[in-house]
């Protein structure tokens, strides 16, 4: 059984399950007020009810890591940081 | 970002039992359409790892009391200031390059290793530089001063990420790991001040350069995790033990040790490959089949003789021969089982996956 995802993420992955996703598709849906309201509801449900890793117990026999911003592929912070090969 | 998702899958998601990342949607109301689109693209790549519970989500915001907030802000200021100090005192350099139709300035320093901080080029910077020519020394420092505000904002954001990561890593009961040199420096500065409870040697957890793992896609990384499941605990233990046993804490020593471990693992992989091949050699298989063949032949002869004594004797021989055949099979299984628990089996699995997909 797949692990449960935060409702907002599950909602978005379900709504945009098409493999050939474009920015225009996303923009179009995010311009739809009804869709945005549903999305915000899912965000609130995530914050209110989802069991985040914040509350998980420590597992001393496991190597559990928290991805710092540099490692997190979802982080958009590195927009000004680029790798150059000399 | 798609590349970074695959990179993330084949490094962090392979080396760790569980990886916590912040929820990109629920806590961010000001995200642009493009940011949401990019997050979706990354999540799609990582979906198998999300469903398997290897990647789990942490919150992207937390409630803090006034005192905690004050301490966190103070720590951010100190880290940002020290990062700026380190950057300006480590002989920064820069060059101008074209990105599409626009000129950009890329600042570098030993602090950033091969990464550079890049900004749109101002008119003064264009005048003071030549395209794709490295500028160092006083001329570089002069432009660093011109970009002071932008650079300091960059380091302030980095400091924010470091302090945030440290707090969240502790609250998620996880070790904080990063792969950017400036964040690594930031965490060290933070550790020195004893803010946050991360493993003191966390910065040793570098990506070991193993070619077989360096080109895996997210789904291939997932496949390695599944197929080399038994070897992964030993693999992780080896990396942690070896990388954390350093007494010299310099970047050079870390890099050198990481390369040594990579070489050791590659050597072990070749040795393991030889051992795995030896337990499935054709001669052994033939011997195994021969035993089974003899057993079958003896039984037929005995049954054909209709002599109870012969049947009894032959059945005894048959049983012995079958036990021998099973013993070899069971020895194989045991030896195979031992071998697939070896750390280097992770590398072999990755190589095999590459071969079959290529």
Coordinates of C-alpha atoms in Angstrom, one line a residue:
Chain A
X1 CA 0.0 0.0 0.0
X2 CA 1.5 3.3 -1.0
X3 CA 2.5 5.7 1.8
X4 CA 0.1 8.5 2.5
X5 CA 1.0 11.9 1.1
X6 CA 0.0 15.3 2.4
X7 CA -3.5 16.0 0.9
X8 CA -2.3 19.0 -1.0
X9 CA 0.5 17.0 -2.8
X10 CA -1.8 14.0 -3.4
X11 CA -4.4 16.4 -4.9
X12 CA -1.9 18.1 -7.2
X13 CA -0.3 14.9 -8.4
X14 CA -3.8 13.5 -9.1
X15 CA -5.0 16.7 -10.9
X16 CA -1.8 16.9 -13.0
X17 CA -1.2 13.2 -13.6
X18 CA -0.6 13.8 -17.3
X19 CA 3.0 12.9 -18.2
X20 CA 3.3 15.7 -20.8
X21 CA 2.6 18.5 -18.3
X22 CA 3.3 22.1 -19.5
X23 CA 3.5 25.4 -17.6
X24 CA 0.5 26.5 -19.6
X25 CA -1.6 23.6 -18.3
X26 CA -0.7 24.5 -14.7
X27 CA -1.3 28.2 -15.2
X28 CA -4.7 27.5 -16.8
X29 CA -5.8 25.4 -13.8
X30 CA -4.4 27.8 -11.3
X31 CA -6.4 30.6 -12.9
X32 CA -9.6 28.7 -12.2
X33 CA -11.0 30.0 -8.9
X34 CA -12.9 26.8 -8.1
X35 CA -9.7 24.8 -8.5
X36 CA -7.7 27.2 -6.4
X37 CA -10.3 27.0 -3.6
X38 CA -10.1 23.2 -3.7
X39 CA -6.3 23.4 -3.7
X40 CA -6.3 25.7 -0.6
X41 CA -8.8 23.4 1.1
X42 CA -6.3 20.5 0.6
X43 CA -3.4 22.7 1.9
X44 CA -5.4 23.5 5.1
X45 CA -6.3 19.8 5.4
X46 CA -2.5 19.0 5.2
X47 CA -1.6 21.5 7.9
X48 CA -4.5 20.5 10.1
X49 CA -4.6 16.7 9.8
X50 CA -1.6 15.3 8.0
X51 CA 1.1 13.5 10.2
X52 CA 4.3 15.2 9.1
X53 CA 7.7 13.7 9.8
X54 CA 7.9 16.4 12.5
X55 CA 6.0 14.1 14.8
X56 CA 7.7 10.8 13.9
X57 CA 9.7 9.0 16.5
X58 CA 13.5 8.8 16.3
X59 CA 14.8 5.5 14.8
X60 CA 18.3 5.1 16.3
X61 CA 19.0 2.0 14.2
X62 CA 18.2 3.8 10.9
X63 CA 19.9 6.5 9.0
X64 CA 17.2 9.1 8.6
X65 CA 18.2 12.4 7.0
X66 CA 16.7 15.9 6.6
X67 CA 17.6 17.3 3.2
X68 CA 19.1 20.8 3.6
X69 CA 18.0 23.4 1.1
X70 CA 21.0 22.7 -1.2
X71 CA 20.1 19.0 -1.4
X72 CA 16.3 19.4 -1.5
X73 CA 15.3 19.1 -5.2
X74 CA 12.1 21.1 -4.5
X75 CA 14.0 24.0 -3.1
X76 CA 13.9 27.0 -5.5
X77 CA 16.4 28.9 -3.4
X78 CA 19.4 28.1 -5.6
X79 CA 18.2 30.2 -8.5
X80 CA 21.3 32.4 -8.3
X81 CA 23.6 29.5 -7.6
X82 CA 24.9 27.5 -10.6
X83 CA 27.6 24.9 -11.1
X84 CA 30.3 25.8 -13.7
X85 CA 32.7 23.3 -14.9
X86 CA 35.8 25.5 -14.8
Chain B
X1 CA 15.5 20.7 -11.5
X2 CA 14.6 17.4 -13.1
X3 CA 18.3 16.5 -13.1
X4 CA 18.6 17.5 -9.4
X5 CA 15.6 15.2 -8.7
X6 CA 17.4 12.2 -10.2
X7 CA 20.6 13.2 -8.4
X8 CA 18.7 13.4 -5.2
X9 CA 17.2 10.0 -5.8
X10 CA 20.6 8.3 -6.5
X11 CA 22.4 9.9 -3.6
X12 CA 20.4 10.9 -0.5
X13 CA 17.6 8.4 -1.2
X14 CA 20.1 5.6 -1.7
X15 CA 22.4 6.3 1.2
X16 CA 19.6 7.0 3.7
X17 CA 16.8 4.9 5.1
X18 CA 14.4 7.8 5.1
X19 CA 14.7 11.3 3.7
X20 CA 12.6 14.2 5.0
X21 CA 12.0 17.2 2.7
X22 CA 9.7 20.1 3.4
X23 CA 6.1 20.1 1.9
X24 CA 6.4 22.4 -1.1
X25 CA 2.7 23.2 -1.4
X26 CA 0.8 23.4 1.9
X27 CA 2.7 26.2 3.6
X28 CA 3.4 28.4 0.6
X29 CA 0.7 30.6 -0.6
X30 CA 2.8 33.0 -2.6
X31 CA 4.3 30.4 -5.0
X32 CA 4.3 31.4 -8.6
X33 CA 2.7 29.2 -11.3
X34 CA 6.2 28.4 -12.6
X35 CA 7.4 27.3 -9.1
X36 CA 4.3 25.1 -8.7
X37 CA 4.9 23.6 -12.2
X38 CA 8.6 22.9 -11.4
X39 CA 7.6 21.3 -8.1
X40 CA 5.1 19.1 -9.8
X41 CA 7.7 18.0 -12.3
X42 CA 10.1 17.0 -9.5
X43 CA 7.4 15.2 -7.5
X44 CA 6.5 13.2 -10.6
X45 CA 10.1 12.0 -10.9
X46 CA 10.2 11.2 -7.2
X47 CA 6.8 9.6 -7.0
X48 CA 8.0 5.9 -6.7
X49 CA 10.1 7.0 -3.7
X50 CA 7.3 9.0 -2.2
X51 CA 4.9 6.0 -2.5
X52 CA 7.5 3.7 -1.0
X53 CA 7.8 6.0 2.1
X54 CA 11.5 6.6 1.4
X55 CA 10.9 10.3 1.0
X56 CA 8.6 11.7 3.6
X57 CA 7.4 15.3 4.1
X58 CA 8.1 17.7 7.0
X59 CA 6.3 21.0 7.5
X60 CA 7.8 24.1 5.9
X61 CA 6.9 26.3 8.8
X62 CA 6.8 26.1 12.5
X63 CA 5.4 28.0 15.5
X64 CA 8.1 29.4 17.7
X65 CA 7.9 31.4 20.9
X66 CA 9.4 34.9 21.0
X67 CA 12.6 33.8 22.7
X68 CA 13.2 31.0 20.2
X69 CA 12.5 33.3 17.3
X70 CA 15.0 35.9 18.7
X71 CA 17.7 33.2 19.1
X72 CA 17.1 31.9 15.6
X73 CA 17.3 35.4 14.1
X74 CA 20.5 36.1 16.0
X75 CA 22.0 32.8 14.7
X76 CA 20.9 33.7 11.1
X77 CA 22.6 37.1 11.4
X78 CA 25.8 35.6 12.7
X79 CA 26.0 32.9 10.1
X80 CA 25.2 35.3 7.3
X81 CA 27.9 37.7 8.6
X82 CA 30.5 34.9 8.9
X83 CA 29.7 33.6 5.4
X84 CA 30.2 37.1 4.0
X85 CA 33.4 37.4 5.9
X86 CA 34.6 34.0 4.6
X87 CA 33.7 34.9 1.1
X88 CA 35.4 38.2 0.9
X89 CA 38.5 36.9 2.7
X90 CA 39.0 33.9 0.5
X91 CA 40.1 35.7 -2.7
X92 CA 36.8 35.9 -4.6
X93 CA 36.9 35.9 -8.4
X94 CA 34.3 36.5 -11.1
X95 CA 33.6 36.4 -14.8
X96 CA 31.0 37.7 -17.2
X97 CA 29.1 35.3 -19.4
X98 CA 26.1 35.4 -21.7
X99 CA 22.9 33.6 -20.7
X100 CA 20.6 33.8 -23.7
X101 CA 20.7 37.5 -24.6
X102 CA 21.7 38.8 -21.2
X103 CA 25.1 39.2 -19.6
X104 CA 25.5 37.8 -16.2
X105 CA 28.3 38.0 -13.6
X106 CA 29.3 34.8 -11.8
X107 CA 31.1 35.2 -8.5
X108 CA 33.2 32.4 -7.2
X109 CA 35.4 31.6 -4.2
X110 CA 37.0 28.6 -2.5
X111 CA 34.0 28.9 -0.2
X112 CA 31.7 27.9 -3.0
X113 CA 34.0 25.2 -4.6
X114 CA 32.8 24.7 -8.2
X115 CA 29.6 26.6 -7.7
X116 CA 29.1 30.2 -8.4
X117 CA 26.6 32.9 -7.4
X118 CA 25.3 34.5 -10.5
X119 CA 23.5 37.8 -11.0
X120 CA 22.4 39.9 -14.0
X121 CA 25.4 42.1 -15.0
X122 CA 25.2 45.8 -14.2
X123 CA 26.5 48.3 -16.7
X124 CA 29.5 49.0 -14.6
X125 CA 30.3 45.3 -14.3
X126 CA 30.1 44.9 -18.1
X127 CA 32.5 47.8 -18.5
X128 CA 35.0 46.5 -16.0
X129 CA 35.1 42.9 -17.3
X130 CA 35.9 41.0 -20.5
X131 CA 33.6 38.2 -21.6
X132 CA 34.5 34.8 -20.1
X133 CA 37.7 36.0 -18.6
X134 CA 38.4 35.3 -14.9
X135 CA 38.9 38.5 -12.9
X136 CA 40.7 38.2 -9.5
X137 CA 42.5 40.3 -6.9
X138 CA 41.6 44.0 -6.3
X139 CA 39.6 44.4 -9.5
X140 CA 37.4 41.5 -8.5
X141 CA 37.0 42.9 -5.0
X142 CA 35.9 46.2 -6.4
X143 CA 33.0 44.5 -8.2
X144 CA 32.3 42.4 -5.1
X145 CA 31.7 45.7 -3.3
X146 CA 29.4 46.8 -6.1
X147 CA 27.3 43.7 -5.7
X148 CA 27.6 43.7 -1.9
X149 CA 23.9 44.0 -1.3
X150 CA 22.9 41.2 -3.7
X151 CA 25.7 38.9 -2.3
X152 CA 24.8 39.6 1.3
X153 CA 21.1 38.9 0.5
X154 CA 22.3 35.6 -0.9
X155 CA 24.3 34.7 2.2
X156 CA 21.4 35.9 4.4
X157 CA 19.1 33.4 2.6
X158 CA 21.7 30.7 3.0
X159 CA 22.0 31.4 6.7
X160 CA 18.2 31.3 7.0
X161 CA 18.2 27.9 5.3
X162 CA 20.9 26.6 7.6
X163 CA 19.2 27.7 10.8
X164 CA 15.8 26.5 9.5
X165 CA 17.4 23.2 8.4
X166 CA 19.1 22.7 11.8
X167 CA 15.9 23.3 13.7
X168 CA 13.8 21.0 11.4
X169 CA 16.4 18.3 11.3
X170 CA 16.4 18.2 15.1
X171 CA 12.6 18.2 15.3
X172 CA 12.3 15.5 12.6
X173 CA 14.8 13.4 14.5
X174 CA 17.0 13.3 11.4
X175 CA 20.5 14.2 10.5
X176 CA 20.8 17.3 8.4
X177 CA 22.6 16.8 5.1
X178 CA 23.4 19.2 2.3
X179 CA 25.6 19.1 -0.7
X180 CA 26.4 22.8 -1.2
X181 CA 29.7 24.0 0.1
X182 CA 28.4 27.3 1.4
X183 CA 25.6 25.5 3.4
X184 CA 28.2 23.1 4.7
X185 CA 30.3 26.0 6.0
X186 CA 27.1 27.6 7.4
X187 CA 26.3 24.4 9.3
X188 CA 29.8 24.2 10.7
X189 CA 29.5 27.8 11.9
X190 CA 26.2 26.9 13.5
X191 CA 27.7 23.8 15.1
X192 CA 30.5 25.8 16.5
X193 CA 28.0 28.0 18.2
X194 CA 26.2 24.9 19.5
X195 CA 23.0 26.0 17.9
X196 CA 20.9 23.0 16.7
X197 CA 21.5 19.4 17.4
X198 CA 22.9 17.8 14.3
X199 CA 25.5 15.1 14.3
X200 CA 28.8 16.9 14.9
X201 CA 30.4 15.1 12.0
X202 CA 27.4 15.5 9.7
X203 CA 29.5 17.4 7.1
X204 CA 31.5 14.2 6.6
X205 CA 28.5 12.7 4.9
X206 CA 29.5 13.6 1.4
X207 CA 28.5 12.0 -1.8
X208 CA 31.1 9.3 -2.5
X209 CA 32.0 9.5 -6.2
X210 CA 30.8 6.1 -7.5
X211 CA 30.3 6.1 -11.2
X212 CA 27.7 3.3 -11.2
X213 CA 25.5 5.3 -8.8
X214 CA 26.2 8.7 -10.3
X215 CA 24.2 8.2 -13.4
X216 CA 21.1 6.4 -12.0
X217 CA 17.7 7.9 -12.6
X218 CA 15.1 8.1 -9.8
X219 CA 13.3 4.9 -10.9
X220 CA 16.7 3.1 -11.3
X221 CA 17.7 4.2 -7.8
X222 CA 14.4 2.8 -6.5
X223 CA 15.3 -0.4 -8.3
X224 CA 18.7 -0.5 -6.7
X225 CA 17.1 0.0 -3.3
X226 CA 14.8 -3.0 -3.9
X227 CA 17.3 -5.4 -5.5
X228 CA 20.2 -4.6 -3.2
X229 CA 18.0 -4.3 -0.1
X230 CA 20.1 -6.7 1.9
X231 CA 23.3 -5.0 1.1
X232 CA 22.2 -1.4 1.7
X233 CA 22.5 -1.4 5.6
X234 CA 26.1 -2.6 5.3
X235 CA 26.7 -0.1 2.5
X236 CA 25.4 2.8 4.5
X237 CA 27.2 1.6 7.7
X238 CA 30.5 1.5 5.7
X239 CA 30.0 5.0 4.3
X240 CA 29.1 6.4 7.7
X241 CA 31.8 4.7 9.6
X242 CA 34.5 5.4 7.1
X243 CA 33.5 9.0 6.4
X244 CA 33.0 9.8 10.1
X245 CA 36.3 8.2 11.3
X246 CA 38.2 11.2 10.0
X247 CA 40.4 13.0 12.4
X248 CA 41.4 15.7 10.0
X249 CA 38.4 17.8 9.4
X250 CA 39.6 19.8 6.5
X251 CA 37.7 19.8 3.1
X252 CA 40.8 18.3 1.5
X253 CA 40.9 15.4 4.0
X254 CA 37.1 14.8 3.5
X255 CA 37.5 14.7 -0.3
X256 CA 40.6 12.5 -0.1
X257 CA 38.8 10.0 2.2
X258 CA 35.7 10.0 0.0
X259 CA 37.8 9.1 -3.0
X260 CA 39.6 6.4 -1.0
X261 CA 36.3 4.9 0.0
X262 CA 35.1 5.0 -3.5
X263 CA 38.2 3.2 -4.7
X264 CA 37.9 0.6 -1.9
X265 CA 34.2 0.0 -2.8
X266 CA 35.0 -0.3 -6.5
X267 CA 37.7 -2.8 -5.8
X268 CA 35.4 -4.7 -3.4
X269 CA 32.8 -4.7 -6.2
X270 CA 35.1 -6.4 -8.6
X271 CA 36.1 -9.0 -6.0
X272 CA 32.5 -9.6 -5.2
X273 CA 31.6 -10.0 -8.9
X274 CA 34.3 -12.7 -9.1
X275 CA 32.9 -14.5 -6.1
X276 CA 29.4 -14.3 -7.4
X277 CA 30.5 -15.6 -10.7
X278 CA 32.4 -18.5 -9.1
X279 CA 29.3 -19.9 -7.4
X280 CA 27.4 -20.0 -10.7
X281 CA 30.3 -21.4 -12.8
X282 CA 29.2 -24.0 -15.4
X283 CA 31.5 -26.7 -13.9
X284 CA 29.7 -26.5 -10.6
X285 CA 26.4 -26.5 -12.3
X286 CA 27.4 -29.6 -14.2
X287 CA 28.5 -31.3 -11.0
X288 CA 25.2 -30.5 -9.4
X289 CA 23.3 -31.9 -12.4
X290 CA 25.6 -35.0 -12.4
X291 CA 24.6 -35.8 -8.8
X292 CA 20.9 -35.4 -9.6
X293 CA 21.4 -37.5 -12.8
X294 CA 23.1 -40.3 -11.0
X295 CA 20.3 -40.4 -8.4
X296 CA 17.7 -40.6 -11.1
X297 CA 19.6 -43.4 -12.9
X298 CA 20.1 -45.5 -9.8
X299 CA 16.5 -45.3 -8.9
X300 CA 15.4 -46.6 -12.3
X301 CA 17.9 -49.4 -12.2
X302 CA 16.9 -50.4 -8.7
X303 CA 13.2 -50.4 -9.6
X304 CA 13.9 -52.3 -12.7
X305 CA 15.7 -55.1 -10.8
X306 CA 12.6 -55.8 -8.6
X307 CA 15.1 -56.9 -5.9
X308 CA 14.0 -55.5 -2.6
X309 CA 17.6 -55.5 -1.2
X310 CA 18.8 -53.8 -4.3
X311 CA 15.9 -51.3 -4.1
X312 CA 16.7 -50.7 -0.4
X313 CA 20.4 -50.2 -1.1
X314 CA 19.8 -48.2 -4.2
X315 CA 17.3 -46.0 -2.4
X316 CA 19.9 -45.4 0.3
X317 CA 22.4 -44.3 -2.4
X318 CA 19.6 -42.3 -4.0
X319 CA 18.9 -40.5 -0.8
X320 CA 22.6 -39.8 -0.3
X321 CA 23.0 -38.5 -3.8
X322 CA 19.9 -36.3 -3.5
X323 CA 21.2 -35.0 -0.2
X324 CA 24.6 -34.2 -1.9
X325 CA 22.7 -32.4 -4.7
X326 CA 20.6 -30.4 -2.1
X327 CA 23.7 -29.7 0.0
X328 CA 25.5 -28.1 -3.0
X329 CA 22.3 -26.1 -3.7
X330 CA 22.0 -25.0 -0.1
X331 CA 25.7 -24.1 0.0
X332 CA 25.2 -22.0 -3.0
X333 CA 22.3 -20.3 -1.5
X334 CA 24.2 -19.6 1.7
X335 CA 27.2 -18.3 -0.1
X336 CA 25.1 -16.2 -2.3
X337 CA 23.2 -14.9 0.7
X338 CA 26.5 -13.9 2.3
X339 CA 27.7 -12.2 -0.8
X340 CA 24.5 -10.2 -1.4
X341 CA 24.9 -8.7 2.0
X342 CA 28.2 -7.1 1.1
X343 CA 28.3 -3.3 0.7
X344 CA 29.8 -3.6 -2.8
X345 CA 26.7 -5.5 -4.0
X346 CA 25.0 -2.1 -4.2
X347 CA 27.4 -1.1 -6.8
X348 CA 27.1 -4.4 -8.7
X349 CA 23.4 -4.0 -8.7
X350 CA 23.6 -0.5 -10.1
X351 CA 26.0 -1.6 -12.8
X352 CA 23.6 -4.5 -13.7
X353 CA 20.7 -2.1 -13.9
X354 CA 22.7 0.2 -16.2
X355 CA 23.6 -2.8 -18.4
X356 CA 20.1 -4.0 -18.8
X357 CA 18.6 -0.6 -19.4
X358 CA 21.4 0.4 -21.8

